[in-house]
mmCIF file with all atom_site columns, C-alpha atoms in Angstrom:
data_model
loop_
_atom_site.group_PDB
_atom_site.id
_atom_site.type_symbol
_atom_site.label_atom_id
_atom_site.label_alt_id
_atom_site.label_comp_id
_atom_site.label_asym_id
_atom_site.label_entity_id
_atom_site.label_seq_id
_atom_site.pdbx_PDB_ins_code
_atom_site.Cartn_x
_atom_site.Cartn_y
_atom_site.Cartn_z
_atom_site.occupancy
_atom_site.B_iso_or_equiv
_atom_site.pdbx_formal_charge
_atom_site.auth_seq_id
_atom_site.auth_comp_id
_atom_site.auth_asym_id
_atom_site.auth_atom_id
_atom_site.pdbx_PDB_model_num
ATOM 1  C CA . UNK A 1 1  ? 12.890  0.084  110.287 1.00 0.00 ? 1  UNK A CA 1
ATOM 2  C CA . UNK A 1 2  ? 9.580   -1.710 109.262 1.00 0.00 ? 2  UNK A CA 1
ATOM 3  C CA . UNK A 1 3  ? 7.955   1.606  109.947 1.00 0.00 ? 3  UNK A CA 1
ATOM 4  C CA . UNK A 1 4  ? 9.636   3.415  107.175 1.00 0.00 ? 4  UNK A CA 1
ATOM 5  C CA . UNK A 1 5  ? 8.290   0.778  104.962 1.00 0.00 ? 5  UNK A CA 1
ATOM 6  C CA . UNK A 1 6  ? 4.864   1.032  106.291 1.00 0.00 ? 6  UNK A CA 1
ATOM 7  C CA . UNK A 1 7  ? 4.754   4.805  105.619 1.00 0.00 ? 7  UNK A CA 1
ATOM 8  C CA . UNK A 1 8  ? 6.023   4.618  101.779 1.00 0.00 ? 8  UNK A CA 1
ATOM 9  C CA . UNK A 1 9  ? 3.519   2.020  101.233 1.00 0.00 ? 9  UNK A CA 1
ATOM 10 C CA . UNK A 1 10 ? 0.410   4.374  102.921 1.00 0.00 ? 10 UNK A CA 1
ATOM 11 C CA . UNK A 1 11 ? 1.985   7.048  100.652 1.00 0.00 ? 11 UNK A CA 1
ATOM 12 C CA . UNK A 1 12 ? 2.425   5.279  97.523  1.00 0.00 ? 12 UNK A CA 1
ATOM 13 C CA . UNK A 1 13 ? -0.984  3.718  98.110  1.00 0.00 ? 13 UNK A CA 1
ATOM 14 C CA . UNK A 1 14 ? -2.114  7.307  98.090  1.00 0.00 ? 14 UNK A CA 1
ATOM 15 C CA . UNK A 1 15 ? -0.953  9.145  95.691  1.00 0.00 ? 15 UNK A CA 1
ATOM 16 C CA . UNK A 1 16 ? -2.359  6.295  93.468  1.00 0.00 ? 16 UNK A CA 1
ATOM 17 C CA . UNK A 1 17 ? -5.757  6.488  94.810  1.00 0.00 ? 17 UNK A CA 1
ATOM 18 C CA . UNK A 1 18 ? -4.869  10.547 94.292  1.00 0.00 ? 18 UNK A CA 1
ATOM 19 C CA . UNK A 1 19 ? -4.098  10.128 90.726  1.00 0.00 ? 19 UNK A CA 1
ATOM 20 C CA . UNK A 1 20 ? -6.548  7.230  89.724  1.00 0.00 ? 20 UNK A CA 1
ATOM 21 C CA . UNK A 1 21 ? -9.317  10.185 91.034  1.00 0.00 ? 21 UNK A CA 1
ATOM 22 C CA . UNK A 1 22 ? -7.673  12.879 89.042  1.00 0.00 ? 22 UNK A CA 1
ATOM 23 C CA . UNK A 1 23 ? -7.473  10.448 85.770  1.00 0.00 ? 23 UNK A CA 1
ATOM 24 C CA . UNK A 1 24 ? -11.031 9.519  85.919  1.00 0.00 ? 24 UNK A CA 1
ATOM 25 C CA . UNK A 1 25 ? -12.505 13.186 86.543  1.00 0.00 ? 25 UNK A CA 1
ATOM 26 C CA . UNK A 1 26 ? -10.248 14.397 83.485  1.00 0.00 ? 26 UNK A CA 1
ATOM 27 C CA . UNK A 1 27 ? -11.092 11.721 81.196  1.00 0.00 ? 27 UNK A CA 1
ATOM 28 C CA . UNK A 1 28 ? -15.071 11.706 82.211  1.00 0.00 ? 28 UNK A CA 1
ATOM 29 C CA . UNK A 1 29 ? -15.258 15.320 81.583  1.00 0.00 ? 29 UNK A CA 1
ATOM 30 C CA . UNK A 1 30 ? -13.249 14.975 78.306  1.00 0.00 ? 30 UNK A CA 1
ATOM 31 C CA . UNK A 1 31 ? -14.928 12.195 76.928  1.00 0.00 ? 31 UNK A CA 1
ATOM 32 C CA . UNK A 1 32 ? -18.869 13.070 77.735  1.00 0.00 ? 32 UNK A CA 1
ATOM 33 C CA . UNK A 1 33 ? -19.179 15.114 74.798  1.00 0.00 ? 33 UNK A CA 1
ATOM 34 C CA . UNK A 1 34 ? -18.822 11.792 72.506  1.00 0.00 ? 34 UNK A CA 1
ATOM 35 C CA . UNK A 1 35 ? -20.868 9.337  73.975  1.00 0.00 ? 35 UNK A CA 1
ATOM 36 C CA . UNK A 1 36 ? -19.935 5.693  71.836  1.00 0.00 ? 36 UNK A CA 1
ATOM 37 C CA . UNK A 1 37 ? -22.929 5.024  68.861  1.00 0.00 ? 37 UNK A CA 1
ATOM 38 C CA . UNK A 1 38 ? -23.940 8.968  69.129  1.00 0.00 ? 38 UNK A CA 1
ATOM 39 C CA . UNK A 1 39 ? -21.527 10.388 67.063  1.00 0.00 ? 39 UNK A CA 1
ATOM 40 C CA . UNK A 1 40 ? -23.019 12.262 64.056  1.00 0.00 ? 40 UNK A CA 1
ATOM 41 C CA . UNK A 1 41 ? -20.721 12.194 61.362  1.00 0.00 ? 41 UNK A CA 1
ATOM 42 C CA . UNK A 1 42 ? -22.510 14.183 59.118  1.00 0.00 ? 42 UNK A CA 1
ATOM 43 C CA . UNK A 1 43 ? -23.202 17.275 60.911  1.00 0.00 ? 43 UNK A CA 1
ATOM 44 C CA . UNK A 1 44 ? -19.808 17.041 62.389  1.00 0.00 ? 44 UNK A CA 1
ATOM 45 C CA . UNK A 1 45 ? -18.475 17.136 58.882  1.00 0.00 ? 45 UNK A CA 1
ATOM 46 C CA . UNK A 1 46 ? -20.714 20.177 57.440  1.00 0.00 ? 46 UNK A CA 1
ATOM 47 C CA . UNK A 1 47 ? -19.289 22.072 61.042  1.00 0.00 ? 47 UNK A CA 1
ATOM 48 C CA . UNK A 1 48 ? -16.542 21.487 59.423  1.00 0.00 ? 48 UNK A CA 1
ATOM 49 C CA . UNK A 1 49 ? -16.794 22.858 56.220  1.00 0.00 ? 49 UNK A CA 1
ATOM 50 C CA . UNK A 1 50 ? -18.417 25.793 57.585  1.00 0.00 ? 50 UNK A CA 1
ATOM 51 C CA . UNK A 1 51 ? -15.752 26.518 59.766  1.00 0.00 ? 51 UNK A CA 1
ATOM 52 C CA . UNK A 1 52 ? -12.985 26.484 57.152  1.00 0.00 ? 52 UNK A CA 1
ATOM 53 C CA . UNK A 1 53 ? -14.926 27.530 54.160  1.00 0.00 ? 53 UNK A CA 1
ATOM 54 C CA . UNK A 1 54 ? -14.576 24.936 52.157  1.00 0.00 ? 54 UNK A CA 1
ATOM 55 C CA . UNK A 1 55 ? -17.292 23.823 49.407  1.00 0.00 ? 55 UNK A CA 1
ATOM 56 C CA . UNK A 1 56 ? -19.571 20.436 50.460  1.00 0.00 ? 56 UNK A CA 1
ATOM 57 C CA . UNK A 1 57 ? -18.307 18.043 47.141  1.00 0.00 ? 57 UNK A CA 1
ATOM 58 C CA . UNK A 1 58 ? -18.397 15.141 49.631  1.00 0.00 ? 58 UNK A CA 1
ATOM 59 C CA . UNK A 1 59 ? -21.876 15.078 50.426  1.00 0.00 ? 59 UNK A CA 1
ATOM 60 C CA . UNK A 1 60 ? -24.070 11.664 49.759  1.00 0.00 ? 60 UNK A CA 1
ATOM 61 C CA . UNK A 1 61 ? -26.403 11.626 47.046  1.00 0.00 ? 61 UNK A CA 1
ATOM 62 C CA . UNK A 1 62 ? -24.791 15.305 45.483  1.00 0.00 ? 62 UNK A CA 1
ATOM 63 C CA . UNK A 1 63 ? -24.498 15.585 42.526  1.00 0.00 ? 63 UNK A CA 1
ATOM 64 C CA . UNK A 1 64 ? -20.835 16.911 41.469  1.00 0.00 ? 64 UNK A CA 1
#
């Protein structure tokens, strides 16, 4: 009986080992592209603009 309990704890503690891996390869890989403090707001935004056409009224020291 105490073996059954043995065997869904090995299992449990594996498929949470299993998932913690899967998590942290997913979110590394997903989050490398924006590193924190090197986020560059302004290009960002003018890719932006590009991409949907839009006219640049927003841009610091422009005048309108």
């Amino acid at each position: 009986m105490w073996q059954s309990f043995v065997i869904v704890a090995v299992a449990f503690v594996a498929v949470s080992v299993g998932l913690w891996l899967v998590i942290r390869k997913t979110v590394s890989r997903r989050h490398d592209v924006i590193a924190p403090g090197k986020f560059d707001f302004d290009a960002f935004k003018s890719r932006e603009i590009t991409r949907r056409g839009v006219h640049d009224s927003t841009r610091l020291g422009k005048k309108r």
